[in-house]
Short mmCIF file of C-alpha atoms and ligand atoms in Angstrom, two decimals:
data_model
loop_
_atom_site.label_atom_id
_atom_site.label_comp_id
_atom_site.label_asym_id
_atom_site.label_seq_id
_atom_site.Cartn_x
_atom_site.Cartn_y
_atom_site.Cartn_z
CA MET A 30 3.11 -50.02 -66.68
CA SER A 31 4.69 -50.43 -63.60
CA ALA A 32 8.38 -50.85 -63.87
CA SER A 33 10.41 -53.99 -64.38
CA ALA A 34 13.19 -55.85 -61.91
CA THR A 35 16.38 -55.22 -63.28
CA ARG A 36 18.79 -56.78 -60.39
CA VAL A 37 17.55 -60.26 -59.81
CA GLY A 38 19.21 -62.50 -56.93
CA ILE A 39 19.40 -66.55 -57.61
CA LEU A 40 19.85 -69.16 -55.09
CA GLY A 41 21.83 -71.34 -56.29
CA GLY A 42 24.51 -71.28 -59.05
CA GLY A 43 24.43 -74.26 -60.71
CA GLN A 44 24.21 -74.99 -64.66
CA LEU A 45 20.46 -73.95 -64.19
CA GLY A 46 21.39 -70.97 -62.25
CA GLN A 47 23.73 -69.97 -65.54
CA MET A 48 21.21 -70.90 -67.90
CA LEU A 49 19.18 -68.39 -66.41
CA GLY A 50 21.99 -66.03 -66.15
CA LEU A 51 22.37 -66.36 -69.76
CA ALA A 52 19.26 -65.69 -70.76
CA ALA A 53 18.77 -62.80 -68.67
CA MET A 54 21.49 -61.21 -70.04
CA PRO A 55 19.47 -59.66 -73.48
CA LEU A 56 16.80 -58.73 -71.28
CA GLY A 57 18.70 -55.85 -69.39
CA ILE A 58 18.62 -58.10 -65.94
CA GLU A 59 22.01 -58.63 -63.80
CA CYS A 60 22.15 -61.67 -62.07
CA VAL A 61 23.63 -62.20 -58.19
CA PHE A 62 24.04 -66.00 -57.68
CA TYR A 63 24.13 -66.85 -53.30
CA ASP A 64 26.16 -70.58 -53.34
CA PRO A 65 27.81 -71.37 -51.04
CA ALA A 66 30.50 -73.29 -53.74
CA PRO A 67 33.75 -71.14 -55.13
CA ASP A 68 33.39 -72.47 -58.12
CA ALA A 69 29.78 -72.27 -58.89
CA PRO A 70 28.87 -72.87 -62.30
CA ALA A 71 26.61 -69.82 -62.44
CA ARG A 72 29.65 -67.62 -61.53
CA ILE A 73 30.33 -66.58 -64.95
CA ALA A 74 26.85 -65.17 -65.81
CA GLY A 75 26.92 -62.73 -63.25
CA ARG A 76 27.95 -61.88 -59.77
CA HIS A 77 28.63 -64.07 -56.98
CA LEU A 78 28.30 -64.45 -53.89
CA ALA A 79 29.41 -67.44 -52.07
CA ALA A 80 28.29 -68.11 -48.36
CA ALA A 81 26.39 -70.62 -46.27
CA TRP A 82 22.93 -70.97 -46.60
CA ASP A 83 21.86 -70.20 -42.86
CA ASP A 84 24.52 -66.85 -42.64
CA SER A 85 21.79 -64.32 -42.10
CA ALA A 86 24.23 -61.03 -42.20
CA ALA A 87 24.97 -62.72 -46.10
CA LEU A 88 21.38 -63.41 -46.99
CA ALA A 89 20.44 -59.66 -45.88
CA ARG A 90 23.25 -58.34 -48.08
CA PHE A 91 22.61 -60.15 -51.00
CA ALA A 92 18.70 -59.44 -51.09
CA GLU A 93 19.20 -56.12 -50.39
CA SER A 94 21.63 -55.64 -53.67
CA VAL A 95 18.98 -56.70 -55.76
CA ASP A 96 14.89 -56.06 -56.98
CA VAL A 97 13.90 -59.78 -56.20
CA VAL A 98 14.81 -63.12 -55.22
CA THR A 99 14.47 -66.29 -56.65
CA PHE A 100 15.56 -69.75 -56.75
CA GLU A 101 17.25 -72.66 -59.08
CA PHE A 102 17.81 -75.02 -56.03
CA GLU A 103 15.15 -76.00 -53.99
CA ASN A 104 16.68 -77.50 -50.95
CA VAL A 105 17.46 -73.92 -49.97
CA PRO A 106 16.56 -73.94 -45.69
CA ALA A 107 12.67 -72.76 -45.70
CA GLU A 108 14.33 -70.26 -42.93
CA SER A 109 16.54 -68.65 -45.23
CA LEU A 110 13.61 -68.19 -47.64
CA ALA A 111 11.77 -66.54 -45.04
CA PHE A 112 14.13 -64.76 -44.55
CA LEU A 113 14.52 -63.04 -47.37
CA ALA A 114 10.97 -62.94 -48.47
CA GLY A 115 10.80 -60.29 -45.25
CA ILE A 116 13.80 -57.69 -47.13
CA ARG A 117 12.25 -58.55 -51.08
CA PRO A 118 9.74 -60.32 -52.69
CA VAL A 119 10.59 -64.11 -54.01
CA HIS A 120 9.29 -65.56 -56.54
CA PRO A 121 8.45 -68.15 -56.60
CA GLY A 122 6.99 -67.92 -53.38
CA VAL A 123 7.73 -70.15 -49.68
CA ARG A 124 4.75 -72.08 -50.48
CA SER A 125 5.62 -73.45 -53.83
CA LEU A 126 9.30 -74.62 -51.74
CA GLU A 127 7.87 -76.08 -48.76
CA LEU A 128 4.95 -77.75 -50.78
CA THR A 129 7.35 -79.27 -53.03
CA CYS A 130 10.55 -80.43 -50.53
CA ASP A 131 8.40 -82.75 -48.90
CA ARG A 132 7.01 -85.76 -50.63
CA ILE A 133 3.82 -86.12 -48.67
CA ARG A 134 2.95 -83.00 -48.81
CA GLU A 135 3.88 -83.09 -52.32
CA LYS A 136 0.93 -85.58 -53.08
CA GLU A 137 -1.33 -84.94 -50.74
CA PHE A 138 -1.35 -81.17 -52.55
CA LEU A 139 -1.33 -82.59 -55.96
CA ARG A 140 -4.15 -85.11 -54.82
CA ALA A 141 -6.33 -82.14 -53.32
CA THR A 142 -5.31 -79.83 -56.77
CA GLY A 143 -7.23 -82.52 -58.92
CA VAL A 144 -3.98 -84.37 -60.30
CA PRO A 145 -3.96 -88.31 -60.32
CA VAL A 146 -1.32 -90.03 -57.87
CA GLN A 147 -0.65 -93.42 -57.25
CA PRO A 148 -1.39 -94.94 -53.78
CA PHE A 149 1.17 -93.58 -51.24
CA ALA A 150 2.07 -93.58 -47.31
CA PRO A 151 4.04 -91.80 -45.05
CA ILE A 152 6.89 -94.10 -43.16
CA GLY A 153 8.23 -92.67 -40.21
CA THR A 154 7.99 -95.44 -37.29
CA ARG A 155 8.31 -99.04 -37.55
CA ALA A 156 4.44 -98.94 -36.89
CA GLU A 157 3.70 -96.67 -39.95
CA LEU A 158 5.40 -99.23 -42.10
CA ASP A 159 2.90 -102.23 -41.44
CA LEU A 160 0.32 -99.49 -42.20
CA ALA A 161 1.76 -98.35 -45.30
CA LEU A 162 2.13 -101.95 -46.73
CA ALA A 163 -1.40 -102.45 -46.24
CA ALA A 164 -2.00 -99.20 -48.00
CA VAL A 165 0.18 -99.29 -50.72
CA GLY A 166 0.97 -103.02 -51.28
CA PRO A 167 3.81 -105.33 -51.39
CA HIS A 168 5.55 -103.61 -54.40
CA GLY A 169 6.64 -99.91 -54.51
CA VAL A 170 9.07 -97.74 -54.04
CA LEU A 171 10.40 -96.56 -50.87
CA LYS A 172 11.84 -92.58 -50.65
CA THR A 173 13.53 -90.00 -48.13
CA ARG A 174 10.51 -87.46 -47.59
CA SER A 175 13.19 -84.85 -48.51
CA LEU A 176 16.91 -84.07 -49.95
CA GLY A 177 15.88 -86.88 -52.91
CA TYR A 178 17.32 -85.91 -56.19
CA ASP A 179 17.74 -87.84 -59.68
CA GLY A 180 16.65 -91.29 -57.77
CA LYS A 181 19.17 -90.56 -54.73
CA GLY A 182 17.34 -92.42 -51.80
CA GLN A 183 14.98 -94.83 -52.95
CA ARG A 184 14.44 -98.35 -53.21
CA VAL A 185 12.46 -99.92 -55.12
CA VAL A 186 10.87 -103.28 -53.21
CA ARG A 187 9.17 -106.06 -54.60
CA ALA A 188 8.25 -108.41 -51.96
CA ALA A 189 6.97 -107.48 -47.99
CA SER A 190 9.54 -108.64 -46.84
CA GLU A 191 12.00 -106.04 -48.06
CA LEU A 192 10.46 -103.00 -47.17
CA GLU A 193 11.82 -102.77 -44.26
CA PRO A 194 15.25 -103.82 -44.93
CA ALA A 195 14.83 -101.13 -47.58
CA TRP A 196 13.48 -98.51 -44.52
CA ASN A 197 17.10 -99.28 -43.10
CA ALA A 198 19.16 -99.41 -45.67
CA LEU A 199 18.05 -95.34 -45.73
CA GLY A 200 18.42 -95.17 -42.26
CA ARG A 201 14.90 -95.19 -41.08
CA THR A 202 14.73 -91.84 -41.83
CA ALA A 203 11.19 -90.15 -42.60
CA CYS A 204 9.93 -91.54 -46.13
CA ILE A 205 7.55 -91.92 -48.14
CA TYR A 206 5.91 -95.42 -49.67
CA GLU A 207 4.25 -95.38 -52.89
CA ALA A 208 2.95 -98.17 -55.17
CA PHE A 209 4.96 -99.06 -58.12
CA VAL A 210 3.88 -97.42 -61.25
CA PRO A 211 4.07 -100.04 -64.16
CA PHE A 212 4.58 -96.92 -66.62
CA ASP A 213 4.66 -97.34 -70.49
CA ARG A 214 6.65 -93.92 -70.64
CA GLU A 215 7.67 -90.87 -68.44
CA VAL A 216 6.88 -87.90 -69.77
CA SER A 217 7.19 -84.27 -67.93
CA ILE A 218 5.29 -80.13 -69.14
CA VAL A 219 7.03 -77.71 -68.11
CA ALA A 220 5.30 -74.35 -67.63
CA THR A 221 5.94 -70.64 -66.41
CA ARG A 222 3.45 -68.32 -64.74
CA ALA A 223 3.60 -64.59 -65.01
CA LEU A 224 3.11 -61.75 -61.81
CA ASP A 225 -0.17 -61.43 -63.34
CA GLY A 226 -1.34 -64.97 -62.96
CA SER A 227 -1.29 -65.32 -67.02
CA ALA A 228 0.83 -68.39 -67.67
CA VAL A 229 2.22 -70.31 -70.62
CA VAL A 230 2.62 -74.22 -70.93
CA TYR A 231 5.25 -76.13 -73.11
CA PRO A 232 4.45 -79.16 -74.96
CA VAL A 233 4.66 -82.06 -73.32
CA VAL A 234 8.06 -84.62 -73.57
CA ASP A 235 8.69 -87.92 -73.19
CA ASN A 236 11.90 -88.53 -71.18
CA LEU A 237 14.32 -91.12 -70.46
CA HIS A 238 16.13 -92.09 -67.21
CA THR A 239 19.36 -94.23 -67.15
CA GLN A 240 20.51 -94.65 -63.54
CA GLY A 241 17.92 -92.32 -62.25
CA ILE A 242 19.43 -89.25 -63.97
CA LEU A 243 17.39 -87.79 -67.05
CA ALA A 244 19.49 -89.26 -70.04
CA ARG A 245 17.24 -87.31 -73.25
CA SER A 246 13.82 -85.99 -73.61
CA VAL A 247 12.29 -85.71 -76.91
CA ALA A 248 9.84 -82.90 -77.61
CA PRO A 249 6.85 -83.17 -78.43
CA ALA A 250 6.24 -86.33 -76.74
CA ALA A 251 4.47 -89.26 -78.80
CA ILE A 252 0.97 -89.51 -76.87
CA PRO A 253 -2.47 -88.75 -78.19
CA PRO A 254 -3.52 -85.20 -78.15
CA THR A 255 -6.00 -86.10 -74.90
CA ILE A 256 -3.20 -87.11 -73.04
CA ALA A 257 -1.54 -84.12 -73.46
CA ARG A 258 -4.42 -81.49 -73.09
CA ASP A 259 -4.49 -83.56 -69.53
CA ALA A 260 -0.53 -83.08 -68.97
CA GLU A 261 -1.52 -78.84 -69.80
CA ASN A 262 -4.68 -78.89 -68.03
CA TYR A 263 -2.41 -80.48 -64.76
CA ALA A 264 0.23 -77.93 -65.15
CA ARG A 265 -2.25 -74.90 -65.06
CA ARG A 266 -3.80 -76.34 -61.88
CA VAL A 267 -0.69 -76.35 -60.39
CA LEU A 268 0.57 -73.39 -60.90
CA ASP A 269 -2.35 -71.65 -59.86
CA ALA A 270 -3.40 -73.67 -57.09
CA LEU A 271 0.62 -72.93 -55.89
CA GLY A 272 0.13 -68.79 -57.17
CA HIS A 273 3.53 -69.70 -58.62
CA VAL A 274 5.44 -66.88 -60.33
CA GLY A 275 7.93 -68.57 -63.00
CA THR A 276 9.07 -71.69 -64.09
CA LEU A 277 8.02 -75.03 -63.04
CA ALA A 278 7.89 -78.91 -64.38
CA LEU A 279 5.42 -81.59 -63.28
CA GLU A 280 6.78 -84.75 -64.02
CA MET A 281 4.62 -87.74 -64.71
CA PHE A 282 4.25 -91.49 -65.94
CA VAL A 283 1.64 -92.74 -68.54
CA ALA A 284 0.94 -95.67 -67.32
CA ASP A 285 -2.87 -97.84 -68.83
CA GLY A 286 -3.30 -94.51 -71.17
CA ILE A 287 -3.63 -92.05 -67.91
CA LEU A 288 -1.50 -89.81 -66.45
CA ILE A 289 -0.03 -90.43 -62.64
CA ALA A 290 1.97 -87.04 -61.62
CA ASN A 291 5.45 -88.28 -60.24
CA GLU A 292 7.12 -85.47 -58.43
CA ILE A 293 7.09 -81.38 -59.33
CA ALA A 294 10.31 -79.55 -59.83
CA PRO A 295 9.50 -75.50 -58.83
CA ARG A 296 11.97 -74.46 -60.86
CA VAL A 297 13.24 -74.60 -65.01
CA HIS A 298 14.28 -78.38 -64.85
CA ASN A 299 16.09 -80.59 -66.72
CA SER A 300 13.45 -81.78 -68.95
CA GLY A 301 13.29 -78.22 -70.75
CA HIS A 302 16.60 -77.55 -71.56
CA TRP A 303 15.60 -78.36 -75.21
CA THR A 304 13.55 -75.18 -74.91
CA ILE A 305 16.64 -73.18 -75.62
CA HIS A 306 17.42 -73.84 -79.02
CA GLY A 307 13.49 -75.94 -79.65
CA ALA A 308 11.22 -73.24 -78.22
CA ARG A 309 10.70 -69.71 -79.14
CA THR A 310 11.17 -68.76 -75.72
CA SER A 311 13.29 -70.67 -73.61
CA GLN A 312 12.44 -72.08 -70.21
CA PHE A 313 14.96 -69.75 -68.52
CA GLU A 314 14.14 -66.80 -70.25
CA ASN A 315 10.18 -67.34 -69.35
CA HIS A 316 11.37 -67.65 -66.11
CA MET A 317 13.43 -64.56 -65.89
CA ARG A 318 10.73 -62.74 -67.29
CA ALA A 319 8.37 -64.02 -64.87
CA VAL A 320 10.00 -63.22 -61.54
CA ALA A 321 11.00 -59.70 -63.04
CA GLY A 322 7.45 -58.54 -63.78
CA LEU A 323 7.94 -58.76 -67.93
CA PRO A 324 5.13 -60.21 -70.04
CA LEU A 325 5.78 -63.90 -70.90
CA GLY A 326 6.95 -65.08 -74.13
CA ASP A 327 5.44 -68.05 -76.36
CA ALA A 328 6.39 -71.21 -75.99
CA GLY A 329 5.95 -72.65 -79.30
CA MET A 330 7.78 -74.86 -80.98
CA PRO A 331 9.09 -74.07 -84.76
CA GLU A 332 10.43 -78.15 -85.00
CA PHE A 333 10.73 -81.54 -83.74
CA ALA A 334 13.59 -81.14 -80.54
CA ALA A 335 15.27 -83.24 -78.28
CA MET A 336 17.88 -82.67 -75.58
CA VAL A 337 20.81 -85.50 -74.86
CA ASN A 338 22.96 -85.00 -71.43
CA LEU A 339 26.37 -84.91 -70.66
CA VAL A 340 26.98 -87.18 -67.91
CA GLY A 341 30.17 -87.73 -66.11
CA GLY A 342 32.19 -86.24 -69.09
CA VAL A 343 32.40 -83.95 -72.26
CA PRO A 344 32.97 -85.00 -76.35
CA GLU A 345 34.81 -82.21 -78.37
CA THR A 346 32.57 -79.60 -78.98
CA ALA A 347 33.28 -80.05 -83.06
CA GLU A 348 31.92 -83.61 -82.81
CA ILE A 349 28.73 -82.44 -81.46
CA LEU A 350 28.60 -79.60 -84.14
CA ALA A 351 29.19 -82.29 -86.87
CA ILE A 352 25.85 -83.38 -85.99
CA PRO A 353 22.99 -81.50 -88.32
CA GLY A 354 20.80 -79.71 -85.86
CA ALA A 355 22.59 -79.99 -82.95
CA SER A 356 23.75 -76.79 -80.50
CA ALA A 357 26.20 -77.24 -77.91
CA HIS A 358 26.17 -76.48 -74.25
CA LEU A 359 28.96 -77.60 -71.67
CA TYR A 360 28.61 -76.00 -68.50
CA GLY A 361 32.29 -75.50 -67.69
CA LYS A 362 32.33 -78.05 -64.55
CA ALA A 363 34.76 -80.22 -63.42
CA PRO A 364 33.84 -84.08 -65.34
CA ARG A 365 32.80 -86.67 -62.48
CA PRO A 366 31.10 -89.66 -62.91
CA GLY A 367 27.51 -88.86 -62.20
CA ARG A 368 27.66 -85.51 -62.79
CA LYS A 369 25.65 -83.24 -65.58
CA VAL A 370 28.24 -81.09 -66.93
CA GLY A 371 26.68 -80.48 -70.15
CA HIS A 372 23.71 -81.48 -73.08
CA ILE A 373 23.65 -81.36 -76.57
CA GLY A 374 20.51 -79.93 -78.61
CA ILE A 375 18.95 -80.91 -81.33
CA VAL A 376 16.23 -79.60 -83.97
CA ALA A 377 14.69 -81.25 -87.18
CA PRO A 378 11.84 -80.60 -89.07
CA SER A 379 10.24 -83.69 -88.90
CA ARG A 380 10.09 -86.42 -86.32
CA GLU A 381 11.81 -89.18 -88.02
CA THR A 382 14.87 -87.22 -88.71
CA LEU A 383 15.19 -86.01 -85.51
CA LEU A 384 15.17 -89.45 -84.21
CA ALA A 385 18.24 -90.20 -86.65
CA ARG A 386 20.63 -86.90 -85.13
CA LEU A 387 19.19 -87.98 -81.59
CA ALA A 388 20.55 -91.82 -82.52
CA ASP A 389 23.89 -90.00 -83.29
CA ALA A 390 23.59 -87.69 -80.53
CA GLU A 391 23.31 -90.49 -77.89
CA HIS A 392 26.30 -92.56 -79.60
CA LEU A 393 28.40 -89.76 -78.94
CA ALA A 394 27.05 -88.88 -75.25
CA ARG A 395 27.33 -92.95 -74.65
CA ARG A 396 31.23 -92.77 -75.51
CA VAL A 397 32.33 -89.91 -72.90
CA ASN A 398 29.14 -90.00 -70.21
CA ARG A 399 30.31 -92.15 -66.81
CA LEU A 400 27.68 -92.46 -64.40
CA ALA A 401 28.07 -93.15 -60.98
P1 AMP B 16 12.08 -89.87 -58.74
O1 AMP B 16 13.35 -89.07 -57.52
O2 AMP B 16 10.74 -89.94 -57.75
O3 AMP B 16 11.58 -88.27 -60.03
O4 AMP B 16 12.18 -90.97 -59.01
C1 AMP B 16 13.20 -91.25 -60.01
C2 AMP B 16 13.07 -91.81 -60.94
O5 AMP B 16 12.33 -93.38 -60.44
C3 AMP B 16 11.35 -91.64 -62.34
O6 AMP B 16 12.08 -90.69 -62.69
C4 AMP B 16 11.57 -93.26 -62.06
O7 AMP B 16 11.82 -93.98 -63.13
C5 AMP B 16 11.34 -93.82 -61.08
N1 AMP B 16 10.58 -93.99 -60.06
C6 AMP B 16 10.40 -93.41 -59.17
N2 AMP B 16 8.85 -93.71 -58.74
C7 AMP B 16 8.65 -94.71 -59.07
C8 AMP B 16 7.15 -95.37 -58.74
N3 AMP B 16 6.47 -95.28 -57.90
N4 AMP B 16 7.22 -96.57 -60.15
C9 AMP B 16 7.93 -96.66 -60.72
N5 AMP B 16 8.83 -95.89 -61.19
C10 AMP B 16 9.36 -95.10 -59.88
#
């Protein structure tokens, strides 16, 4: 058996990095976080190297201090990742990052992989705007091709006359214009692939967003088994086609009984936080196992589970723990409107009990949450 990695470098030191670091400790893995912010939340869970994303001397020092490099933040410059890949193995690879940081290439990849997507077209020039309108129709969503997250950098378009003003509002930058999907629900699926190509897939979850930010996830999603099987198939296809090593999330809409993929997050994902308390092995632990070259753990769930995000404020820990089946996850971040500062995990032996506990947790979250 070849030796597994014991020192893992993580690009990005947000709460995802923090949860990766906490999952790494019992595996005997030490983490080094690379993040320009001096107060990066992950600094409590390993060593922290604060330097700019394009500081090649710092990047080289970082890579040389670890066995393998991974990321929790997908907007790492592609050149920095390629530079690191010349020094140490990088998992997931450059391909996973490149294909998912450009919404056009991502949708083309999904379509080519046999995962259904809504009609879409690029808009980079005034002429393309008319072509896109003809191809997609007047009801759509205009999004910047890159660097968007939590609903930022996008505009809903309801009539042909609204498209150009929407493009102006986004600074006439390179965009994707996609058909609006009148979805019944938003779901996602989180999965992890190991170095040897084996994979584990978590149950599909139902997600609810408020102002573009994930508000809550419920696992498993209340969807027919055929749709859940399709979702699992799509997740496996995406993992294999990317040659992904590590965890990823595939976000999808359910519309008219079929799945339509919206986007891939090539990393651990907010809609998988429930796995910390609700699955036999969390998405974070499985990610660390995958990149370190360890066997993956069971992605099954013993009970029903849910997660409620705390955005812009946190309640007293005791208030969270007063809810039966609830666990507190506070990231130690200074609360600011619109900033994810923690989450509440909930488990229950039945869906009915879960939904009652979830209502209590959401009530608590609504009291403290400050959206942007
Ligand atoms: P995204 O940044 O692509 O994850 O989009 C953020 C949220 O906007 C999604 O979770 C949906 O609620 C909504 N949304 C994005 N794209 C579409 C679409 N094509 N049709 C309908 N709703 C969308």
